[in-house]
Amino acid sequence: SGDGEALFPRQYEQALTRLIGHVVDHEGREAAIAVVEEQYADLRRRLGADNDSLTSFDRLKNVTAVMDEVGFMAESSEEGGEAMLSVHNCVLHAVVNCLPEVCDTELRFLEDALGARVERQTHILSGCNACEYTIEFHGGLQGDA
């Protein structure tokens, strides 16, 4: 929780903000976004080459697990053929504060990795506790839901 996090030194967020600010000042916003896009490309690689051939249910589980491994505190749910993904920890929060376009990069990553239409319902940047996404798989949710 936010209260617990306040007990730990957070200088890395200040360092990350300064670093991104430096990239923006010297290379432009596009260059800073490219750095973030590379982080999501790395996540995409971690999903494995066979991710696209998995059932929609298994792609959702795969994406959730990889995001959780790197600290997003992600969880997914399926109910009545509808899928949701919740991200409880924005690992790029310090970057998002100065480059809100980063959130669009996450959305594109999810759409690509899931092979689905993804829509953000709640947003940490807007003060919500999580970024929650509804996921609409082409052909519906298939697999062991």
PDB file of C-alpha atoms in Angstrom:
ATOM      1  CA  SER A   1       0.000   0.000   0.000  1.00  0.00           C
ATOM      2  CA  GLY A   2       1.009   3.624  -0.294  1.00  0.00           C
ATOM      3  CA  ASP A   3       1.423   3.898   3.479  1.00  0.00           C
ATOM      4  CA  GLY A   4       3.831   0.961   3.530  1.00  0.00           C
ATOM      5  CA  GLU A   5       5.778   2.254   0.546  1.00  0.00           C
ATOM      6  CA  ALA A   6       6.339   5.553   2.341  1.00  0.00           C
ATOM      7  CA  LEU A   7       8.503   3.712   4.874  1.00  0.00           C
ATOM      8  CA  PHE A   8      11.112   2.860   2.241  1.00  0.00           C
ATOM      9  CA  PRO A   9      13.515   5.296   0.563  1.00  0.00           C
ATOM     10  CA  ARG A  10      12.254   6.142  -2.926  1.00  0.00           C
ATOM     11  CA  GLN A  11      15.287   7.921  -4.382  1.00  0.00           C
ATOM     12  CA  TYR A  12      15.173   5.614  -7.399  1.00  0.00           C
ATOM     13  CA  GLU A  13      11.964   7.348  -8.498  1.00  0.00           C
ATOM     14  CA  GLN A  14      13.694  10.722  -8.326  1.00  0.00           C
ATOM     15  CA  ALA A  15      16.678   9.322 -10.220  1.00  0.00           C
ATOM     16  CA  LEU A  16      14.403   7.815 -12.867  1.00  0.00           C
ATOM     17  CA  THR A  17      12.489  11.079 -13.232  1.00  0.00           C
ATOM     18  CA  ARG A  18      15.769  12.993 -13.650  1.00  0.00           C
ATOM     19  CA  LEU A  19      17.003  10.453 -16.184  1.00  0.00           C
ATOM     20  CA  ILE A  20      13.820  10.630 -18.253  1.00  0.00           C
ATOM     21  CA  GLY A  21      13.860  14.425 -17.965  1.00  0.00           C
ATOM     22  CA  HIS A  22      17.414  14.432 -19.296  1.00  0.00           C
ATOM     23  CA  VAL A  23      16.429  12.246 -22.261  1.00  0.00           C
ATOM     24  CA  VAL A  24      13.437  14.511 -22.997  1.00  0.00           C
ATOM     25  CA  ASP A  25      15.590  17.654 -22.790  1.00  0.00           C
ATOM     26  CA  HIS A  26      18.405  16.336 -24.970  1.00  0.00           C
ATOM     27  CA  GLU A  27      16.735  13.831 -27.293  1.00  0.00           C
ATOM     28  CA  GLY A  28      13.033  14.747 -27.202  1.00  0.00           C
ATOM     29  CA  ARG A  29       9.875  13.108 -25.902  1.00  0.00           C
ATOM     30  CA  GLU A  30       9.915  10.552 -28.715  1.00  0.00           C
ATOM     31  CA  ALA A  31      13.308   9.258 -27.585  1.00  0.00           C
ATOM     32  CA  ALA A  32      12.071   8.895 -24.002  1.00  0.00           C
ATOM     33  CA  ILE A  33       8.991   7.007 -25.195  1.00  0.00           C
ATOM     34  CA  ALA A  34      11.267   4.779 -27.301  1.00  0.00           C
ATOM     35  CA  VAL A  35      13.133   3.795 -24.103  1.00  0.00           C
ATOM     36  CA  VAL A  36       9.833   2.741 -22.520  1.00  0.00           C
ATOM     37  CA  GLU A  37       8.717   0.959 -25.691  1.00  0.00           C
ATOM     38  CA  GLU A  38      11.904  -1.103 -25.501  1.00  0.00           C
ATOM     39  CA  GLN A  39      10.948  -2.181 -21.975  1.00  0.00           C
ATOM     40  CA  TYR A  40       7.589  -3.411 -23.269  1.00  0.00           C
ATOM     41  CA  ALA A  41       9.331  -5.091 -26.218  1.00  0.00           C
ATOM     42  CA  ASP A  42      11.427  -6.956 -23.647  1.00  0.00           C
ATOM     43  CA  LEU A  43       8.224  -8.057 -21.896  1.00  0.00           C
ATOM     44  CA  ARG A  44       6.876  -9.200 -25.262  1.00  0.00           C
ATOM     45  CA  ARG A  45      10.006 -11.329 -25.792  1.00  0.00           C
ATOM     46  CA  ARG A  46       9.614 -12.807 -22.304  1.00  0.00           C
ATOM     47  CA  LEU A  47       6.183 -14.092 -23.305  1.00  0.00           C
ATOM     48  CA  GLY A  48       7.871 -16.551 -25.646  1.00  0.00           C
ATOM     49  CA  ALA A  49       7.657 -17.195 -29.366  1.00  0.00           C
ATOM     50  CA  ASP A  50       4.604 -19.432 -29.015  1.00  0.00           C
ATOM     51  CA  ASN A  51       2.458 -16.816 -27.216  1.00  0.00           C
ATOM     52  CA  ASP A  52       0.512 -15.937 -30.375  1.00  0.00           C
ATOM     53  CA  SER A  53      -0.473 -19.572 -30.965  1.00  0.00           C
ATOM     54  CA  LEU A  54      -1.898 -20.030 -27.454  1.00  0.00           C
ATOM     55  CA  THR A  55      -5.613 -19.927 -26.715  1.00  0.00           C
ATOM     56  CA  SER A  56      -6.908 -16.522 -25.665  1.00  0.00           C
ATOM     57  CA  PHE A  57      -7.261 -17.797 -22.082  1.00  0.00           C
ATOM     58  CA  ASP A  58      -3.626 -18.954 -22.009  1.00  0.00           C
ATOM     59  CA  ARG A  59      -2.366 -15.697 -23.578  1.00  0.00           C
ATOM     60  CA  LEU A  60      -4.137 -13.810 -20.789  1.00  0.00           C
ATOM     61  CA  LYS A  61      -2.547 -16.030 -18.140  1.00  0.00           C
ATOM     62  CA  ASN A  62       0.871 -15.699 -19.820  1.00  0.00           C
ATOM     63  CA  VAL A  63       0.707 -11.881 -20.000  1.00  0.00           C
ATOM     64  CA  THR A  64      -0.526 -11.667 -16.404  1.00  0.00           C
ATOM     65  CA  ALA A  65       2.315 -13.889 -15.153  1.00  0.00           C
ATOM     66  CA  VAL A  66       5.056 -11.985 -17.014  1.00  0.00           C
ATOM     67  CA  MET A  67       3.752  -8.593 -15.860  1.00  0.00           C
ATOM     68  CA  ASP A  68       3.505  -9.901 -12.300  1.00  0.00           C
ATOM     69  CA  GLU A  69       7.099 -11.207 -12.410  1.00  0.00           C
ATOM     70  CA  VAL A  70       8.463  -7.733 -13.151  1.00  0.00           C
ATOM     71  CA  GLY A  71       6.470  -6.027 -10.410  1.00  0.00           C
ATOM     72  CA  PHE A  72       3.211  -4.825 -11.977  1.00  0.00           C
ATOM     73  CA  MET A  73       1.210  -6.854  -9.428  1.00  0.00           C
ATOM     74  CA  ALA A  74      -1.077  -7.990 -12.250  1.00  0.00           C
ATOM     75  CA  GLU A  75      -4.087 -10.237 -11.940  1.00  0.00           C
ATOM     76  CA  SER A  76      -6.626 -11.378 -14.468  1.00  0.00           C
ATOM     77  CA  SER A  77     -10.135 -12.717 -14.262  1.00  0.00           C
ATOM     78  CA  GLU A  78     -12.665 -14.210 -16.623  1.00  0.00           C
ATOM     79  CA  GLU A  79     -16.379 -14.196 -16.042  1.00  0.00           C
ATOM     80  CA  GLY A  80     -19.171 -15.021 -18.452  1.00  0.00           C
ATOM     81  CA  GLY A  81     -16.801 -14.967 -21.412  1.00  0.00           C
ATOM     82  CA  GLU A  82     -15.446 -11.529 -20.493  1.00  0.00           C
ATOM     83  CA  ALA A  83     -11.861 -10.972 -19.446  1.00  0.00           C
ATOM     84  CA  MET A  84     -10.317  -8.339 -17.173  1.00  0.00           C
ATOM     85  CA  LEU A  85      -6.725  -7.485 -16.337  1.00  0.00           C
ATOM     86  CA  SER A  86      -5.847  -5.397 -13.292  1.00  0.00           C
ATOM     87  CA  VAL A  87      -2.451  -3.793 -12.759  1.00  0.00           C
ATOM     88  CA  HIS A  88      -2.082  -2.744  -9.124  1.00  0.00           C
ATOM     89  CA  ASN A  89       1.465  -1.362  -9.259  1.00  0.00           C
ATOM     90  CA  CYS A  90       2.634   0.977 -11.989  1.00  0.00           C
ATOM     91  CA  VAL A  91       6.334   0.173 -12.185  1.00  0.00           C
ATOM     92  CA  LEU A  92       6.750   3.229 -14.403  1.00  0.00           C
ATOM     93  CA  HIS A  93       4.789   5.623 -12.173  1.00  0.00           C
ATOM     94  CA  ALA A  94       7.654   8.113 -11.915  1.00  0.00           C
ATOM     95  CA  VAL A  95       7.932   8.153 -15.705  1.00  0.00           C
ATOM     96  CA  VAL A  96       4.164   8.357 -16.250  1.00  0.00           C
ATOM     97  CA  ASN A  97       3.973  11.513 -14.168  1.00  0.00           C
ATOM     98  CA  CYS A  98       6.191  13.380 -16.632  1.00  0.00           C
ATOM     99  CA  LEU A  99       5.333  11.345 -19.760  1.00  0.00           C
ATOM    100  CA  PRO A 100       1.668  10.276 -19.614  1.00  0.00           C
ATOM    101  CA  GLU A 101       2.021   8.927 -23.178  1.00  0.00           C
ATOM    102  CA  VAL A 102       3.701   5.916 -21.564  1.00  0.00           C
ATOM    103  CA  CYS A 103       0.231   4.644 -20.673  1.00  0.00           C
ATOM    104  CA  ASP A 104      -0.581   4.355 -24.384  1.00  0.00           C
ATOM    105  CA  THR A 105       2.537   2.221 -24.789  1.00  0.00           C
ATOM    106  CA  GLU A 106       1.222  -0.192 -22.154  1.00  0.00           C
ATOM    107  CA  LEU A 107      -2.151  -0.347 -23.882  1.00  0.00           C
ATOM    108  CA  ARG A 108      -0.513  -1.140 -27.255  1.00  0.00           C
ATOM    109  CA  PHE A 109       1.624  -3.835 -25.594  1.00  0.00           C
ATOM    110  CA  LEU A 110      -1.481  -5.472 -24.132  1.00  0.00           C
ATOM    111  CA  GLU A 111      -3.395  -5.362 -27.407  1.00  0.00           C
ATOM    112  CA  ASP A 112      -0.460  -6.877 -29.284  1.00  0.00           C
ATOM    113  CA  ALA A 113       0.413  -9.536 -26.696  1.00  0.00           C
ATOM    114  CA  LEU A 114      -3.204 -10.562 -26.142  1.00  0.00           C
ATOM    115  CA  GLY A 115      -4.337 -10.262 -29.754  1.00  0.00           C
ATOM    116  CA  ALA A 116      -7.401  -8.462 -28.461  1.00  0.00           C
ATOM    117  CA  ARG A 117      -9.177  -5.155 -28.161  1.00  0.00           C
ATOM    118  CA  VAL A 118      -8.189  -3.698 -24.785  1.00  0.00           C
ATOM    119  CA  GLU A 119      -9.898  -0.792 -23.086  1.00  0.00           C
ATOM    120  CA  ARG A 120      -8.720   0.929 -19.908  1.00  0.00           C
ATOM    121  CA  GLN A 121     -11.553   1.289 -17.378  1.00  0.00           C
ATOM    122  CA  THR A 122      -9.649   2.745 -14.417  1.00  0.00           C
ATOM    123  CA  HIS A 123      -6.305   4.499 -14.333  1.00  0.00           C
ATOM    124  CA  ILE A 124      -3.684   4.830 -11.580  1.00  0.00           C
ATOM    125  CA  LEU A 125      -2.639   8.173 -13.083  1.00  0.00           C
ATOM    126  CA  SER A 126      -6.176   9.453 -12.400  1.00  0.00           C
ATOM    127  CA  GLY A 127      -5.948   8.448  -8.735  1.00  0.00           C
ATOM    128  CA  CYS A 128      -7.456   4.950  -8.951  1.00  0.00           C
ATOM    129  CA  ASN A 129      -5.965   2.012  -7.030  1.00  0.00           C
ATOM    130  CA  ALA A 130      -5.285   0.087 -10.240  1.00  0.00           C
ATOM    131  CA  CYS A 131      -5.290   0.285 -13.992  1.00  0.00           C
ATOM    132  CA  GLU A 132      -8.090  -2.052 -14.971  1.00  0.00           C
ATOM    133  CA  TYR A 133      -8.595  -3.220 -18.523  1.00  0.00           C
ATOM    134  CA  THR A 134     -11.465  -4.990 -20.221  1.00  0.00           C
ATOM    135  CA  ILE A 135     -10.301  -7.388 -22.900  1.00  0.00           C
ATOM    136  CA  GLU A 136     -12.347  -8.349 -25.927  1.00  0.00           C
ATOM    137  CA  PHE A 137     -10.775 -11.283 -27.737  1.00  0.00           C
ATOM    138  CA  HIS A 138     -11.521 -11.656 -31.406  1.00  0.00           C
ATOM    139  CA  GLY A 139     -13.691 -14.791 -31.472  1.00  0.00           C
ATOM    140  CA  GLY A 140     -14.292 -14.605 -27.715  1.00  0.00           C
ATOM    141  CA  LEU A 141     -12.420 -16.052 -24.752  1.00  0.00           C
ATOM    142  CA  GLN A 142     -11.259 -19.525 -25.677  1.00  0.00           C
ATOM    143  CA  GLY A 143      -9.462 -22.117 -23.610  1.00  0.00           C
ATOM    144  CA  ASP A 144      -9.710 -23.446 -20.083  1.00  0.00           C
ATOM    145  CA  ALA A 145     -11.554 -20.501 -18.526  1.00  0.00           C
TER     146      ALA A 145
END
